[in-house]
Amino acid sequence: MTSAPPTEVPAAYLSLREDALARLEAWQAPDPQQEQWRRELVEHCLEHPGALWKQGPPQHLTTGAIVLSPSLDRVLLTLHAKAGMWLQFGGHFEPEDTTVLAAATRETREESGLPDIVLDPRIVELHRHELLATAFGRCAEHLDIRFAGVAPDDAAFAVSDESLDVAWWPADGMPPETEAELGPLVRAAQWLLA
């Protein structure tokens, strides 16, 4: 007999949810799609106390960041092992994360191997996407809060156990499937950090 999953959301995730709500409610979305996702993420957080918890609903909030070069013309990406494509750094919240930004910073540092990367505290973009691969387990959809950071051109990045590779790409020369997924994020980050 297997035990039922825990139903009481740990306090750390309730606190993170409050931080996410405050950030989302204060954020001025730059276009109608981003405003729609902002409203959907706010509604999801209000409806689900465990919205940021892996054991919460199958649709839950995640966070991460896009990393650009100082000239903003290159982007550091990870070849994501589960997704099988070049993506930004990011993932799920952990109980030791004190804020959404702290979680994005931790994820970026872990997945890039850049221990000193500092992210801009402003939200760059929101994104909502279904997860079709069985590799993601019970997680059916990510509602992503994305930030941006800058790393030196000669930064000593490293490949984590969640990645197959990490590499710099021209911001205007990413693989086609990555451009379709991340093009708006890269351009939003370039504009924000310029």
Short mmCIF file of C-alpha atoms in Angstrom, two decimals:
data_model
loop_
_atom_site.label_atom_id
_atom_site.label_comp_id
_atom_site.label_asym_id
_atom_site.label_seq_id
_atom_site.Cartn_x
_atom_site.Cartn_y
_atom_site.Cartn_z
CA MET A 1 0.00 0.00 0.00
CA THR A 2 1.41 3.38 -1.01
CA SER A 3 0.91 6.44 1.10
CA ALA A 4 -1.04 9.40 -0.23
CA PRO A 5 0.94 12.49 -1.23
CA PRO A 6 1.17 15.17 1.45
CA THR A 7 -1.64 17.71 1.29
CA GLU A 8 -0.52 20.39 3.73
CA VAL A 9 1.58 22.94 1.90
CA PRO A 10 4.84 23.67 3.76
CA ALA A 11 5.18 27.21 5.11
CA ALA A 12 8.18 27.93 2.88
CA TYR A 13 6.03 27.49 -0.24
CA LEU A 14 3.22 29.62 1.17
CA SER A 15 5.75 32.39 1.75
CA LEU A 16 7.10 32.00 -1.79
CA ARG A 17 3.56 32.19 -3.13
CA GLU A 18 3.07 35.53 -1.35
CA ASP A 19 6.29 36.83 -2.90
CA ALA A 20 5.19 35.62 -6.35
CA LEU A 21 1.80 37.27 -5.95
CA ALA A 22 3.35 40.58 -4.88
CA ARG A 23 5.74 40.55 -7.86
CA LEU A 24 3.06 39.56 -10.35
CA GLU A 25 0.54 42.08 -9.08
CA ALA A 26 3.10 44.91 -9.28
CA TRP A 27 4.48 43.96 -12.71
CA GLN A 28 3.42 46.03 -15.72
CA ALA A 29 3.05 43.57 -18.59
CA PRO A 30 4.43 44.92 -21.88
CA ASP A 31 1.81 43.39 -24.20
CA PRO A 32 -1.59 41.62 -24.18
CA GLN A 33 -0.13 38.08 -24.14
CA GLN A 34 2.06 38.87 -21.16
CA GLU A 35 -0.88 40.54 -19.39
CA GLN A 36 -3.03 37.44 -19.99
CA TRP A 37 -0.33 35.20 -18.51
CA ARG A 38 0.17 37.61 -15.61
CA ARG A 39 -3.55 37.40 -14.77
CA GLU A 40 -3.52 33.60 -15.16
CA LEU A 41 -0.52 33.20 -12.86
CA VAL A 42 -2.10 35.47 -10.24
CA GLU A 43 -5.37 33.51 -10.44
CA HIS A 44 -3.50 30.21 -10.19
CA CYS A 45 -1.63 31.39 -7.08
CA LEU A 46 -4.85 32.60 -5.47
CA GLU A 47 -6.65 29.33 -6.23
CA HIS A 48 -3.83 26.95 -5.24
CA PRO A 49 -1.85 27.49 -2.02
CA GLY A 50 0.66 24.92 -3.32
CA ALA A 51 1.12 26.58 -6.71
CA LEU A 52 4.92 26.77 -6.25
CA TRP A 53 5.31 23.33 -4.67
CA LYS A 54 6.30 20.25 -6.72
CA GLN A 55 3.69 18.23 -4.83
CA GLY A 56 1.04 20.87 -5.56
CA PRO A 57 -1.22 20.91 -8.61
CA PRO A 58 0.10 19.48 -11.91
CA GLN A 59 0.32 23.06 -13.20
CA HIS A 60 2.74 25.00 -11.04
CA LEU A 61 4.98 28.01 -11.04
CA THR A 62 8.64 27.71 -11.95
CA THR A 63 11.36 30.30 -12.37
CA GLY A 64 14.61 30.92 -14.15
CA ALA A 65 16.69 33.33 -16.15
CA ILE A 66 18.23 34.08 -19.49
CA VAL A 67 21.95 34.91 -19.34
CA LEU A 68 23.41 37.37 -21.83
CA SER A 69 26.93 38.54 -22.62
CA PRO A 70 27.91 42.11 -21.64
CA SER A 71 27.37 43.23 -25.25
CA LEU A 72 23.90 41.58 -25.12
CA ASP A 73 24.53 39.88 -28.47
CA ARG A 74 25.18 36.37 -27.12
CA VAL A 75 23.11 34.13 -24.89
CA LEU A 76 24.28 31.32 -22.60
CA LEU A 77 21.96 28.32 -22.94
CA THR A 78 21.69 24.84 -21.53
CA LEU A 79 20.92 21.77 -23.60
CA HIS A 80 18.15 20.54 -21.31
CA ALA A 81 18.35 16.80 -20.72
CA LYS A 82 14.60 16.22 -20.30
CA ALA A 83 13.37 18.64 -22.97
CA GLY A 84 16.13 17.79 -25.45
CA MET A 85 16.58 21.37 -26.62
CA TRP A 86 18.60 24.52 -25.86
CA LEU A 87 16.81 26.56 -23.20
CA GLN A 88 17.28 29.18 -20.49
CA PHE A 89 18.29 28.11 -16.99
CA GLY A 90 15.54 27.43 -14.48
CA GLY A 91 13.35 25.03 -12.63
CA HIS A 92 11.28 24.39 -9.55
CA PHE A 93 11.22 26.15 -6.22
CA GLU A 94 12.94 24.60 -3.21
CA PRO A 95 12.06 25.09 0.48
CA GLU A 96 15.28 27.04 1.13
CA ASP A 97 14.36 29.71 -1.48
CA THR A 98 13.28 32.90 0.27
CA THR A 99 11.96 34.73 -2.81
CA VAL A 100 11.16 34.07 -6.45
CA LEU A 101 14.31 36.00 -7.43
CA ALA A 102 16.42 33.94 -5.00
CA ALA A 103 15.07 30.75 -6.57
CA ALA A 104 15.82 32.01 -10.09
CA THR A 105 19.33 32.93 -8.98
CA ARG A 106 19.91 29.52 -7.36
CA GLU A 107 18.64 27.67 -10.43
CA THR A 108 20.79 29.77 -12.76
CA ARG A 109 23.90 29.28 -10.63
CA GLU A 110 23.32 25.52 -10.32
CA GLU A 111 22.63 24.93 -14.01
CA SER A 112 25.24 27.31 -15.45
CA GLY A 113 28.08 26.68 -13.02
CA LEU A 114 28.40 30.47 -12.60
CA PRO A 115 28.51 30.85 -8.79
CA ASP A 116 28.54 34.65 -8.79
CA ILE A 117 25.89 35.47 -11.40
CA VAL A 118 23.57 38.24 -10.24
CA LEU A 119 20.13 38.60 -11.81
CA ASP A 120 18.31 41.83 -12.46
CA PRO A 121 15.44 41.93 -9.92
CA ARG A 122 12.85 42.92 -12.54
CA ILE A 123 10.67 40.29 -14.19
CA VAL A 124 11.61 40.06 -17.87
CA GLU A 125 8.90 37.75 -19.11
CA LEU A 126 6.22 35.27 -18.12
CA HIS A 127 5.63 32.05 -20.01
CA ARG A 128 3.11 29.24 -19.83
CA HIS A 129 3.75 25.92 -21.53
CA GLU A 130 2.56 22.32 -21.36
CA LEU A 131 5.02 19.51 -20.73
CA LEU A 132 4.41 16.59 -23.04
CA ALA A 133 7.38 14.42 -22.13
CA THR A 134 6.83 11.66 -19.60
CA ALA A 135 10.23 12.60 -18.17
CA PHE A 136 8.51 15.43 -16.30
CA GLY A 137 6.42 13.01 -14.22
CA ARG A 138 3.21 14.42 -12.74
CA CYS A 139 4.17 17.97 -13.74
CA ALA A 140 1.88 18.81 -16.67
CA GLU A 141 2.47 22.53 -17.15
CA HIS A 142 4.96 25.23 -16.16
CA LEU A 143 3.89 28.78 -15.39
CA ASP A 144 7.28 30.44 -15.57
CA ILE A 145 8.51 33.73 -14.06
CA ARG A 146 11.70 34.70 -15.91
CA PHE A 147 14.54 37.08 -15.07
CA ALA A 148 17.81 38.05 -16.81
CA GLY A 149 21.47 38.36 -15.95
CA VAL A 150 24.80 39.17 -17.57
CA ALA A 151 27.90 36.97 -17.48
CA PRO A 152 31.39 37.87 -18.73
CA ASP A 153 32.33 36.52 -22.15
CA ASP A 154 35.11 34.48 -20.56
CA ALA A 155 32.95 33.15 -17.70
CA ALA A 156 33.87 29.60 -16.68
CA PHE A 157 30.47 27.96 -17.00
CA ALA A 158 29.88 24.26 -16.33
CA VAL A 159 27.42 21.53 -17.26
CA SER A 160 25.11 20.38 -14.45
CA ASP A 161 23.58 16.93 -14.06
CA GLU A 162 20.31 18.34 -15.47
CA SER A 163 21.98 19.34 -18.73
CA LEU A 164 23.72 17.71 -21.64
CA ASP A 165 25.72 20.84 -22.50
CA VAL A 166 26.05 24.59 -21.84
CA ALA A 167 27.22 26.97 -24.57
CA TRP A 168 27.13 30.54 -25.83
CA TRP A 169 24.90 31.16 -28.84
CA PRO A 170 24.51 34.29 -30.99
CA ALA A 171 21.30 35.98 -29.82
CA ASP A 172 20.21 36.16 -33.45
CA GLY A 173 21.49 32.67 -34.33
CA MET A 174 19.91 30.26 -31.87
CA PRO A 175 18.57 26.91 -33.16
CA PRO A 176 15.14 27.37 -34.81
CA GLU A 177 13.18 25.57 -32.07
CA THR A 178 14.99 27.65 -29.44
CA GLU A 179 14.30 30.89 -31.32
CA ALA A 180 10.61 30.00 -31.44
CA GLU A 181 10.60 29.31 -27.69
CA LEU A 182 13.03 31.94 -26.38
CA GLY A 183 13.22 34.68 -29.02
CA PRO A 184 10.77 36.99 -27.20
CA LEU A 185 12.57 36.38 -23.88
CA VAL A 186 15.97 37.23 -25.36
CA ARG A 187 14.67 40.42 -26.99
CA ALA A 188 12.87 41.46 -23.80
CA ALA A 189 16.07 40.88 -21.80
CA GLN A 190 18.14 42.87 -24.32
CA TRP A 191 15.71 45.77 -24.02
CA LEU A 192 15.59 45.60 -20.21
CA LEU A 193 19.36 45.37 -19.73
CA ALA A 194 20.37 47.90 -22.42
#
